[in-house]
mmCIF file of C-alpha atoms and ligand atoms in Angstrom:
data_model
loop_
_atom_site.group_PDB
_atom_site.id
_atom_site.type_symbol
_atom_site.label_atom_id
_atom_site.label_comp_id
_atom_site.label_asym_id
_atom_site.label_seq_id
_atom_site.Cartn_x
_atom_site.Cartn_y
_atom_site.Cartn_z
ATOM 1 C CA UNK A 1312 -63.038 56.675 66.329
ATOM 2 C CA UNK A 1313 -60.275 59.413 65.974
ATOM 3 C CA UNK A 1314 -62.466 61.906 64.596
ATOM 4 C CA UNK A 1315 -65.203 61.570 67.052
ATOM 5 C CA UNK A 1316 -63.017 62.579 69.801
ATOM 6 C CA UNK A 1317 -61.078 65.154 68.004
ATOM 7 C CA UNK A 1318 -63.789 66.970 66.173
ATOM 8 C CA UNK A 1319 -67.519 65.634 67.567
ATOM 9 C CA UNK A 1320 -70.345 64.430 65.359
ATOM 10 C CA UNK A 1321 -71.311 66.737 62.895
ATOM 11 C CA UNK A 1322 -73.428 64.286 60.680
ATOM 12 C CA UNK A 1323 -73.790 60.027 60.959
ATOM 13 C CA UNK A 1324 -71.540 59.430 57.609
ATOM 14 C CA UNK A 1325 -68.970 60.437 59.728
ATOM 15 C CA UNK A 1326 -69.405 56.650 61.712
ATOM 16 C CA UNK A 1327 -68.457 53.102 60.351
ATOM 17 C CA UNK A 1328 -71.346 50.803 60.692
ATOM 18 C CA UNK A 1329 -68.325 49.503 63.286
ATOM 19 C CA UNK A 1330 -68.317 52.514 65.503
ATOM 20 C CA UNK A 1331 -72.084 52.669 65.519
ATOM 21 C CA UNK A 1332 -72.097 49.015 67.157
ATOM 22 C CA UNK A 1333 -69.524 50.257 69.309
ATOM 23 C CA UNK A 1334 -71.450 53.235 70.477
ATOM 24 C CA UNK A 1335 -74.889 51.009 70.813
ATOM 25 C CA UNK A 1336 -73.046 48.184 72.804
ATOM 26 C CA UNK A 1337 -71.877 50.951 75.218
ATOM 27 C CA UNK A 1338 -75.477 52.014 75.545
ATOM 28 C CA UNK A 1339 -76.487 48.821 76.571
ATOM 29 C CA UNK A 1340 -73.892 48.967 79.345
ATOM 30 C CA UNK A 1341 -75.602 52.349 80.416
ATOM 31 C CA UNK A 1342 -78.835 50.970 80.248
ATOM 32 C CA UNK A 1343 -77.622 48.033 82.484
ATOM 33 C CA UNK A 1344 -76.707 50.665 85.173
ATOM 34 C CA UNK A 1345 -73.260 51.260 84.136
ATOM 35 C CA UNK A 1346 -71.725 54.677 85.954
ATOM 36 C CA UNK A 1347 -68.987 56.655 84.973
ATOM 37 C CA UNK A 1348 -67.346 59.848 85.902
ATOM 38 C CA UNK A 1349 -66.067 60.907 82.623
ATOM 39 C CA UNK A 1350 -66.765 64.605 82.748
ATOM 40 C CA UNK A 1351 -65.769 65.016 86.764
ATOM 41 C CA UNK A 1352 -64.424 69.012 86.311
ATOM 42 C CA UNK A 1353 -65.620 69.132 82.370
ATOM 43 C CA UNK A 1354 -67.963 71.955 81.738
ATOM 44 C CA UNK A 1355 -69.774 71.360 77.927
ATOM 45 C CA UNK A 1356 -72.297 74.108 76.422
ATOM 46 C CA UNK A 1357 -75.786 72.981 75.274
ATOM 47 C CA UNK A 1358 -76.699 75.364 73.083
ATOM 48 C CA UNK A 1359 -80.214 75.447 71.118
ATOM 49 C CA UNK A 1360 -80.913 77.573 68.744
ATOM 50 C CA UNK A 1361 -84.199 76.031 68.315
ATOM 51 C CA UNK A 1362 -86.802 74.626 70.306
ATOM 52 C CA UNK A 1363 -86.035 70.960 71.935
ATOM 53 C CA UNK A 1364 -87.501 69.017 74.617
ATOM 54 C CA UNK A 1365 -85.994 65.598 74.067
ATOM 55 C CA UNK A 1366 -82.478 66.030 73.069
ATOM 56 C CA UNK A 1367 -81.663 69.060 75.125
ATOM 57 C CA UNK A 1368 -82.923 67.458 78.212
ATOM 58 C CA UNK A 1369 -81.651 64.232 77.602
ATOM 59 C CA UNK A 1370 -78.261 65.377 76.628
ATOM 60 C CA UNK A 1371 -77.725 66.960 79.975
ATOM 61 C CA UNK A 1372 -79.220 64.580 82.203
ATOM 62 C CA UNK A 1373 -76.663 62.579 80.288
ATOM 63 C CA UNK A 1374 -73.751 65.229 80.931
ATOM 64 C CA UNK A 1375 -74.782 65.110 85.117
ATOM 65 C CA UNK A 1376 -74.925 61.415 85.148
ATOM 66 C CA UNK A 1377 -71.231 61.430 83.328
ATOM 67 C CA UNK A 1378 -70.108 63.887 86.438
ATOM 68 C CA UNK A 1379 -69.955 66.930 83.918
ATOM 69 C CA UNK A 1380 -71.873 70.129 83.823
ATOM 70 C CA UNK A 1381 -73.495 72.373 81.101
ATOM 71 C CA UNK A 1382 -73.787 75.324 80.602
ATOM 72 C CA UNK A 1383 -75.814 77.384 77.445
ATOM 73 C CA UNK A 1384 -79.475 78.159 76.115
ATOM 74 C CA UNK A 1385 -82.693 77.055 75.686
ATOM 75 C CA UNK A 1386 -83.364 79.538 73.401
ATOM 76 C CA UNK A 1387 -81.286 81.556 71.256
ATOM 77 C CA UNK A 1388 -83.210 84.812 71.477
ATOM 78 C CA UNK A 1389 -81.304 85.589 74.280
ATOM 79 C CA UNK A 1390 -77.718 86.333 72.707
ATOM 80 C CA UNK A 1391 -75.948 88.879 71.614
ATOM 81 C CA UNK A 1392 -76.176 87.613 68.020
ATOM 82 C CA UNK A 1393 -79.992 87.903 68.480
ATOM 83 C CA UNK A 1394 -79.955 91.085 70.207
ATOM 84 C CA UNK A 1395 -76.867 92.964 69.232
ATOM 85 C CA UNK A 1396 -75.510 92.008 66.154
ATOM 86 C CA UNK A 1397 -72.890 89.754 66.652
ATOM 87 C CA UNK A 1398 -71.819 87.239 63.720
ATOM 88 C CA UNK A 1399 -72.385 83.335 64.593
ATOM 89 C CA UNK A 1400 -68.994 82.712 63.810
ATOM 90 C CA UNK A 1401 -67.747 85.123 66.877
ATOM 91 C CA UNK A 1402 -70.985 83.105 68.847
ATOM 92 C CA UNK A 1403 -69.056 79.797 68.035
ATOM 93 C CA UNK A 1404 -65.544 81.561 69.015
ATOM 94 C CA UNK A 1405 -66.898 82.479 72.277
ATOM 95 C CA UNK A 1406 -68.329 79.162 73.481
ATOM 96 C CA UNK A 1407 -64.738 77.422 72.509
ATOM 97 C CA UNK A 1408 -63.344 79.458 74.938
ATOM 98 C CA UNK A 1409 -65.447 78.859 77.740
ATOM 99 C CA UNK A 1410 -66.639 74.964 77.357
ATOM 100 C CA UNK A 1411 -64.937 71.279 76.468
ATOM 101 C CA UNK A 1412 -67.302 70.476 73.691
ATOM 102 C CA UNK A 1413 -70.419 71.776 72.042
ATOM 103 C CA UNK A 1414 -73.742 70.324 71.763
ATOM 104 C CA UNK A 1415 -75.628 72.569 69.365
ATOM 105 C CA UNK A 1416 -78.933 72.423 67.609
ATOM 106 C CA UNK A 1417 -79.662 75.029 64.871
ATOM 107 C CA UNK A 1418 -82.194 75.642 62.422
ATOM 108 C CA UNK A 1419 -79.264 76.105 59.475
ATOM 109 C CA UNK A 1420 -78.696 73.198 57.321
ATOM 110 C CA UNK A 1421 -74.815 72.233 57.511
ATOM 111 C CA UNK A 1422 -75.007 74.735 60.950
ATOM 112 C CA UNK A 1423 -72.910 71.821 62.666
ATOM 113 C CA UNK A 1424 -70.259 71.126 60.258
ATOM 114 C CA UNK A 1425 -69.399 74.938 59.806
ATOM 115 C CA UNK A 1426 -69.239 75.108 64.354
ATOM 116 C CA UNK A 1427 -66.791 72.223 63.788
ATOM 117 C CA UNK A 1428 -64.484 73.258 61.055
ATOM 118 C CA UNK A 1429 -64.501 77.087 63.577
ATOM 119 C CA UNK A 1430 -63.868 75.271 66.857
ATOM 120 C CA UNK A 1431 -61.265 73.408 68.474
ATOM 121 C CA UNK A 1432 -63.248 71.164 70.715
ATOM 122 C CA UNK A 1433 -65.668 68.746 69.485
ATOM 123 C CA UNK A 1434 -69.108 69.508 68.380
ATOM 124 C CA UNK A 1435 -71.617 67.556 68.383
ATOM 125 C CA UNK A 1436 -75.007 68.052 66.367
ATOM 126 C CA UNK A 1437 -78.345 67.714 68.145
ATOM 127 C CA UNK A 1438 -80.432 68.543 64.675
ATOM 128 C CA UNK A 1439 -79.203 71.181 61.737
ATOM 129 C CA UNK A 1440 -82.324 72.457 60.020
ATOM 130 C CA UNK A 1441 -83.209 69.739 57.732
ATOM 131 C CA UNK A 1442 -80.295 67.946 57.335
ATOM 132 C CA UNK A 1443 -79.242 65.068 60.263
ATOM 133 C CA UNK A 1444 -79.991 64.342 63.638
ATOM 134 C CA UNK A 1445 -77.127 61.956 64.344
ATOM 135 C CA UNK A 1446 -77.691 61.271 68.022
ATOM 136 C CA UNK A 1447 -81.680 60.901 67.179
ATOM 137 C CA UNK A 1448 -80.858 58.187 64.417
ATOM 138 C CA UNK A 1449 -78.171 56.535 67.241
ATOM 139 C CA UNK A 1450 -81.390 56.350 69.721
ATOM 140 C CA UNK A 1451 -83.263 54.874 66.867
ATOM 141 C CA UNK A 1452 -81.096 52.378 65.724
ATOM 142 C CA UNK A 1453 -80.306 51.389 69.594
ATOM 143 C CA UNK A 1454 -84.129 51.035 69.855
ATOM 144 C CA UNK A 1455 -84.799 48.984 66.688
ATOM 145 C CA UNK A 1456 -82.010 46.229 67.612
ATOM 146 C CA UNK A 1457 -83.614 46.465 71.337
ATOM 147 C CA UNK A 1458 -87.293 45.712 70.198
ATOM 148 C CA UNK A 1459 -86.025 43.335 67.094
ATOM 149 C CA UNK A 1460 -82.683 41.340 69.069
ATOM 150 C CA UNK A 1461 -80.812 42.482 65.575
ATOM 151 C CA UNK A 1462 -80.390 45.391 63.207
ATOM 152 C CA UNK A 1463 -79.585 43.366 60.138
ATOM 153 C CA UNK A 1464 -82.698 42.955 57.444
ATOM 154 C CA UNK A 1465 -84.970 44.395 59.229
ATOM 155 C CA UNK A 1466 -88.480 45.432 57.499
ATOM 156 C CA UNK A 1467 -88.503 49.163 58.084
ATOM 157 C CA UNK A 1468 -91.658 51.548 57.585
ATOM 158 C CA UNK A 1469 -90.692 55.015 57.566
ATOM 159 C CA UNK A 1470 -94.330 56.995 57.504
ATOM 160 C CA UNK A 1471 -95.084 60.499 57.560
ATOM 161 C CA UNK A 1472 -92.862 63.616 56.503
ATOM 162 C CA UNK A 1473 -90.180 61.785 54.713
ATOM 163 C CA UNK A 1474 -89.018 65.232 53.065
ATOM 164 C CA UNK A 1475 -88.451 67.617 55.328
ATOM 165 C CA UNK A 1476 -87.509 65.036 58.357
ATOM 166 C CA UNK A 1477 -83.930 65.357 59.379
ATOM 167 C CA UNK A 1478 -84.658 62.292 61.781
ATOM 168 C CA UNK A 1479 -85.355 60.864 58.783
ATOM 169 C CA UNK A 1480 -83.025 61.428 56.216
ATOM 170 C CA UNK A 1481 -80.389 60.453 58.896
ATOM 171 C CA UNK A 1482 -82.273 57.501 59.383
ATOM 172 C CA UNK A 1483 -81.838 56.312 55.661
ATOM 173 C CA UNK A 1484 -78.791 56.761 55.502
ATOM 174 C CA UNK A 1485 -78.083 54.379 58.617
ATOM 175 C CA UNK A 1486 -80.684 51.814 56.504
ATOM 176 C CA UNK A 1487 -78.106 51.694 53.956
ATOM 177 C CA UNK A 1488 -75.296 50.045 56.337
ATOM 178 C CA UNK A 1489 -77.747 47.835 57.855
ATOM 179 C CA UNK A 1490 -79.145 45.946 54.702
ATOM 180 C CA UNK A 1491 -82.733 46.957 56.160
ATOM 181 C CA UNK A 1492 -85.290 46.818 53.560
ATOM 182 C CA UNK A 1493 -87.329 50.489 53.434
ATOM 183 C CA UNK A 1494 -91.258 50.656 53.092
ATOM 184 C CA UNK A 1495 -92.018 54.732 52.564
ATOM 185 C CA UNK A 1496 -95.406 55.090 53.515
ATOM 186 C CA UNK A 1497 -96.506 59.141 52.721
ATOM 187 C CA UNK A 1498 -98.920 61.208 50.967
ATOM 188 C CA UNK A 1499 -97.342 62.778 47.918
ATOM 189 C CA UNK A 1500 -96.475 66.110 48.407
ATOM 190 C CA UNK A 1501 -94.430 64.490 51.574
ATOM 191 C CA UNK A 1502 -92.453 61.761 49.685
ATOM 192 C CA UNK A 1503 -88.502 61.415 50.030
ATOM 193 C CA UNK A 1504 -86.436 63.732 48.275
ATOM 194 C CA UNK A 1505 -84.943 62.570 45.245
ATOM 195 C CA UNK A 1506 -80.882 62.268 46.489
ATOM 196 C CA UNK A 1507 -82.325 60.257 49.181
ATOM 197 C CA UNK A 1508 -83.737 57.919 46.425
ATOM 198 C CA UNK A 1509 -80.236 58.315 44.353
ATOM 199 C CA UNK A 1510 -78.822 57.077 47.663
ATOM 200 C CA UNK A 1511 -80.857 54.332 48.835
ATOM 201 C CA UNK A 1512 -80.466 53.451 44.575
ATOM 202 C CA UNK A 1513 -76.642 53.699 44.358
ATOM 203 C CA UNK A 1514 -76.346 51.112 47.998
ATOM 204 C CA UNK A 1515 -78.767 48.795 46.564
ATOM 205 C CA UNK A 1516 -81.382 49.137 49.251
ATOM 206 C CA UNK A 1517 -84.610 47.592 48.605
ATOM 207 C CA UNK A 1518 -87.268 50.249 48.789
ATOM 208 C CA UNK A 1519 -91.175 50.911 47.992
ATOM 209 C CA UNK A 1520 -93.549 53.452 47.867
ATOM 210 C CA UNK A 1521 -97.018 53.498 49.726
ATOM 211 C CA UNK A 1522 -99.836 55.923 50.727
ATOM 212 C CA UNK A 1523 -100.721 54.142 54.003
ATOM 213 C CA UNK A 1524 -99.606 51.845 56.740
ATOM 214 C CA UNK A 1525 -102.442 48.999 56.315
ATOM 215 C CA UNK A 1526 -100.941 48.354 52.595
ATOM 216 C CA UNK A 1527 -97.615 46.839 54.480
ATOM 217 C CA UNK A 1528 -98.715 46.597 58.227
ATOM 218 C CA UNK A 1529 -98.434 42.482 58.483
ATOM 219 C CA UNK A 1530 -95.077 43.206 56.508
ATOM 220 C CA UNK A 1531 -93.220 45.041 59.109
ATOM 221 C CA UNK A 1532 -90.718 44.606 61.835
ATOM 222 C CA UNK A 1533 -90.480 48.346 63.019
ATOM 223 C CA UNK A 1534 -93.055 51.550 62.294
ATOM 224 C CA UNK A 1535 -90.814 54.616 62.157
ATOM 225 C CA UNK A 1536 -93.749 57.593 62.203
ATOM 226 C CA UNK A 1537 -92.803 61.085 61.926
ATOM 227 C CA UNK A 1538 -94.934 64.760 62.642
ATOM 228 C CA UNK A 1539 -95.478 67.328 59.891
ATOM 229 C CA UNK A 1540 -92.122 69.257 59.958
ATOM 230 C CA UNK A 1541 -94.422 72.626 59.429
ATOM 231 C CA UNK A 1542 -91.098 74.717 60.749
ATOM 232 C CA UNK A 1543 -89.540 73.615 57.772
ATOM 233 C CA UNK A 1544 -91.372 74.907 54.696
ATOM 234 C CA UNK A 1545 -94.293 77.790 54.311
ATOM 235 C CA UNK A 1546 -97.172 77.917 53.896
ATOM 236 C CA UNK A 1547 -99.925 75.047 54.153
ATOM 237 C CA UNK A 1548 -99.695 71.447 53.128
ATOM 238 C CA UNK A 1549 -103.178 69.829 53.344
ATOM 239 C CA UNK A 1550 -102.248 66.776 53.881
ATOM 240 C CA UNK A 1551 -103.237 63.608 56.337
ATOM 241 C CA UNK A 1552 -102.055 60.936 57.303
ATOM 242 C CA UNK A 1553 -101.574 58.765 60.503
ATOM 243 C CA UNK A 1554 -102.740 55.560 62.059
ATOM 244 C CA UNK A 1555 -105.197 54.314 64.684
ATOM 245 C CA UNK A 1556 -106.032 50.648 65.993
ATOM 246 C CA UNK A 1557 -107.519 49.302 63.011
ATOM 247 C CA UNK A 1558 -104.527 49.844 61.263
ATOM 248 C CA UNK A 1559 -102.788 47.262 63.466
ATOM 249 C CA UNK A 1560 -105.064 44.448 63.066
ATOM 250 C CA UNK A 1561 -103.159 42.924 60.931
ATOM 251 C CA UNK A 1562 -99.726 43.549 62.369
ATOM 252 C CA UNK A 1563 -97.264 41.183 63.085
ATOM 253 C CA UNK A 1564 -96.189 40.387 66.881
ATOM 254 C CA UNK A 1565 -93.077 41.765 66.684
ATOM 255 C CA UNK A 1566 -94.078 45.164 65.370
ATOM 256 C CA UNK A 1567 -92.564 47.941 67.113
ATOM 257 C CA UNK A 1568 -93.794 51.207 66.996
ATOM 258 C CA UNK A 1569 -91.173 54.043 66.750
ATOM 259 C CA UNK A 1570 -91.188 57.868 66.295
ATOM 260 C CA UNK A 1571 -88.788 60.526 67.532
ATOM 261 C CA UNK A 1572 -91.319 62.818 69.184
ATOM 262 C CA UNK A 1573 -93.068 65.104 69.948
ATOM 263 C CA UNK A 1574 -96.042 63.063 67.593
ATOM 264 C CA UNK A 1575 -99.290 65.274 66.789
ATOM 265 C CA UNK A 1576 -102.336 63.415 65.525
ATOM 266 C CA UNK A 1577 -100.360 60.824 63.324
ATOM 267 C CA UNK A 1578 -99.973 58.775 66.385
ATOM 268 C CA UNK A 1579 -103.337 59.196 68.441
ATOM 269 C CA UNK A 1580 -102.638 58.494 72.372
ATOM 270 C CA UNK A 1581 -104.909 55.150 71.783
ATOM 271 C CA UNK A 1582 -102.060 53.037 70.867
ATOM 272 C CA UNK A 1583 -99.944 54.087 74.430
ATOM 273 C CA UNK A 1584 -101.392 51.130 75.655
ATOM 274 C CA UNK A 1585 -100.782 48.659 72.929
ATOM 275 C CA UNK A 1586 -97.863 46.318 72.873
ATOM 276 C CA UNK A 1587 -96.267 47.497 69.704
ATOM 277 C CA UNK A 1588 -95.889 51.642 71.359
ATOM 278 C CA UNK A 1589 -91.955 51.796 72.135
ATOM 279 C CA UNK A 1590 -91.603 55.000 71.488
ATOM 280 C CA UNK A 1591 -91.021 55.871 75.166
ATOM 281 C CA UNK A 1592 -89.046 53.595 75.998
ATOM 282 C CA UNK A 1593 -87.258 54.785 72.770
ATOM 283 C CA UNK A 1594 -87.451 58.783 74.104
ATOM 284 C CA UNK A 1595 -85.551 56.973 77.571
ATOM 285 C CA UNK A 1596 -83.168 55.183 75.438
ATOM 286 C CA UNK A 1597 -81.545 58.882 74.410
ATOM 287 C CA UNK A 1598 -79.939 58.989 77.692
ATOM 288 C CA UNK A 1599 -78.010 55.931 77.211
ATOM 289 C CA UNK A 1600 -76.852 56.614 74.457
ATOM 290 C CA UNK A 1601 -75.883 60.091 74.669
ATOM 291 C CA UNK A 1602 -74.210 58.795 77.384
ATOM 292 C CA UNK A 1603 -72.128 56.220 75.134
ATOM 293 C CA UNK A 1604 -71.224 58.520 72.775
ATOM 294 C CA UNK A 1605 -69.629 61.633 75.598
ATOM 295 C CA UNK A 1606 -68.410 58.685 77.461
ATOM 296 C CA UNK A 1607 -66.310 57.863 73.981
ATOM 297 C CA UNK A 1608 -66.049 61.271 72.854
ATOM 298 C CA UNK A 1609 -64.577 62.578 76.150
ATOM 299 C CA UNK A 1610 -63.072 59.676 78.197
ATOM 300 C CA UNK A 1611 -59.549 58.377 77.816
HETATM 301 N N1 CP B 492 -86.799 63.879 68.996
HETATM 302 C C1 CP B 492 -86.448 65.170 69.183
HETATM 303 O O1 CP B 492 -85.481 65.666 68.574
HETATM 304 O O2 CP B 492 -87.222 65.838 70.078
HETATM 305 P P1 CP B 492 -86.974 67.334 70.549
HETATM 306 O O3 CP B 492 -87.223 68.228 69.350
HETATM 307 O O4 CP B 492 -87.932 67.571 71.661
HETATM 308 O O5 CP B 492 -85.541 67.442 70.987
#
C-alpha cells in the first residue's frame, strides 16, 4: 500500500481488492476495541468545503482516538479564497505547510486528485462533487461483509439517485472486485450513467434494471438506498421513490438495509425498528474504519 501512505486516497481504484481486505480486517480490530497512538504529536487538517455531518465528524473522532489532532473548517466560506481572492491551489499550498495529511471534501469533481498531485503529504478524499467517496464505499463494504459474514456474490440493490450519487458510483466500482451481482432499482430520469454501465459491462458484472424495491425485495442480500442528490443538478426532478413496511414483506431474513445518510423520505423512520435497518450501525462503523485506514496511512 505504497501509495496510500505516500500520496492518500484520492479515489477507491487506487486500492487492490487486497488492500481493501486489509483495511476492513483492521477495522474489525478497531471495532473489537483495538487502541493505538498513531498520530501522538501529528496535527492533520479536516477541511470541508461542503456541508458534512458524518464524515467530518467521524473522521476526527477517528483522528482523537488515534492520539492526533485536527485542525480546519466546517465550512469553507470562511477563507481567504472565499473572501479575498486567493486561488485554491495557494489554499492547498498553505495547509501542506501547516498539517501531516489532508482530509478534504469539495464540491469539484476530481477536487482530490488535483490537492494530491499539489501537496506533499497525503490527501485523503472525504467526497469530490460527484465523483467518489472512497472512505464512504470502505464503511459500506465493511458493513455489507458485517451484516452478510462475506463480501463475495452478494445480491446488491442499489435504489435511489444512482446518477448523481458519488457514494454510489464508488460503490460500483467496488461491486466489480467483489463479483456482487447489482439490482438498480430507480425512476428514470435517476438511472446510472452510461460509463458506469460500460464499466459494470466491460468486468462482466451481472446487472438489472428496476423501478421499485418490491420487484427484487425476496431477491436481496443488502438494500443500498440513497437521497435525491438535489446539490448536484438544477432545477426540479419530480420524481419519487422510496420504501415503507410493505415493501419488506417479502424480504428475505438476511436483508440488510444500508444507506450512507442523511436519508429524506426514501427511508421513512418506520423501519428504525425493524431488523433489516443497519444503517446506524453502518454510520458507527465510519469510525473504525477511518481509523484503519490513518492507522495504515500514518503508522510505521
Ligand atoms: N454519508 C455522508 O457522507 O454523510 P455526510 O454528508 O453527513 O458526511
Amino acid at each position: 500500500m505504497l501509495d496510500l501512505k505516500n500520496k492518500g486516497l484520492t479515489a477507491l481504484q487506487d486500492l487492490s481488492k487486497q488492500d481493501i481486505l486489509d483495511i476492513l480486517s483492521h477495522a474489525g480490530e478497531f471495532k473489537n476495541g483495538l487502541r493505538k497512538n498513531t498520530l501522538d504529536g501529528k496535527v492533520l487538517a479536516s477541511c470541508f468545503f461542503e456541508a458534512s455531518t458524518r464524515t467530518r465528524l467521524s473522521f476526527e473522532s477517528a483522528v482523537a482516538r488515534l492520539g492526533g489532532k485536527t485542525i480546519g473548517f466546517a465550512d469553507g466560506s470562511s477563507t481567504s479564497q472565499s473572501n479575498k481572492g486567493e486561488s485554491f491551489i495557494d489554499t492547498l499550498r498553505m495547509l501542506n505547510c501547516y498539517a501531516d495529511g489532508l482530509i478534504m471534501r469539495h464540491p469539484n469533481d476530481g477536487a482530490a486528485r488535483l490537492a494530491s498531485e499539489v501537496m506533499t503529504i497525503p490527501v485523503i478524499n472525504a467526497g469530490d462533487g460527484a465523483n467518489q467517496h472512497p472512505t464512504q464505499t470502505l464503511l459500506d463494504l465493511f458493513s455489507i461483509q458485517d451484516s452478510q459474514g462475506s463480501l463475495e456474490g452478494v445480491n446488491l440493490g442499489l435504489m435511489g439517485d444512482l446518477k448523481y450519487s458519488r457514494t454510489i458510483h464508488s460503490l460500483i466500482d467496488a461491486s466489480k472486485l467483489f463479483n456482487m451481482r447489482l439490482f438498480l432499482i430507480a425512476p428514470p430520469e435517476l438511472r446510472i450513467a452510461s460509463e458506469n454501465l460500460h464499466e459494470l459491462r466491460r468486468h462482466g458484472i451481472s446487472y438489472s434494471f428496476h423501478s421499485t424495491a418490491e420487484e427484487v425485495i425476496d431477491r436481496l442480500d443488502c438494500l443500498y438506498l440513497t437521497r435525491l442528490q438535489k446539490e448536484r443538478f438544477n432545477g426540479n426532478l419530480d420524481c419519487e421513490y422510496g420504501i415503507s413496511l410493505k415493501t419488506l414483506e417479502k424480504a428475505k431474513p438476511n436483508l440488510s438495509i444500508l444507506h450512507p445518510l442523511p436519508r429524506l423520505e426514501e427511508l421513512p423512520t418506520e423501519i428504525d425498528d425493524t431488523p433489516h435497518a443497519y444503517y446506524f450501525q453502518q454510520a458507527q462503523n465510519g469510525v473504525y474504519v477511518r481509523q484503519a485506514l490513518l492507522d495504515i496511512i500514518f503508522g510505521e
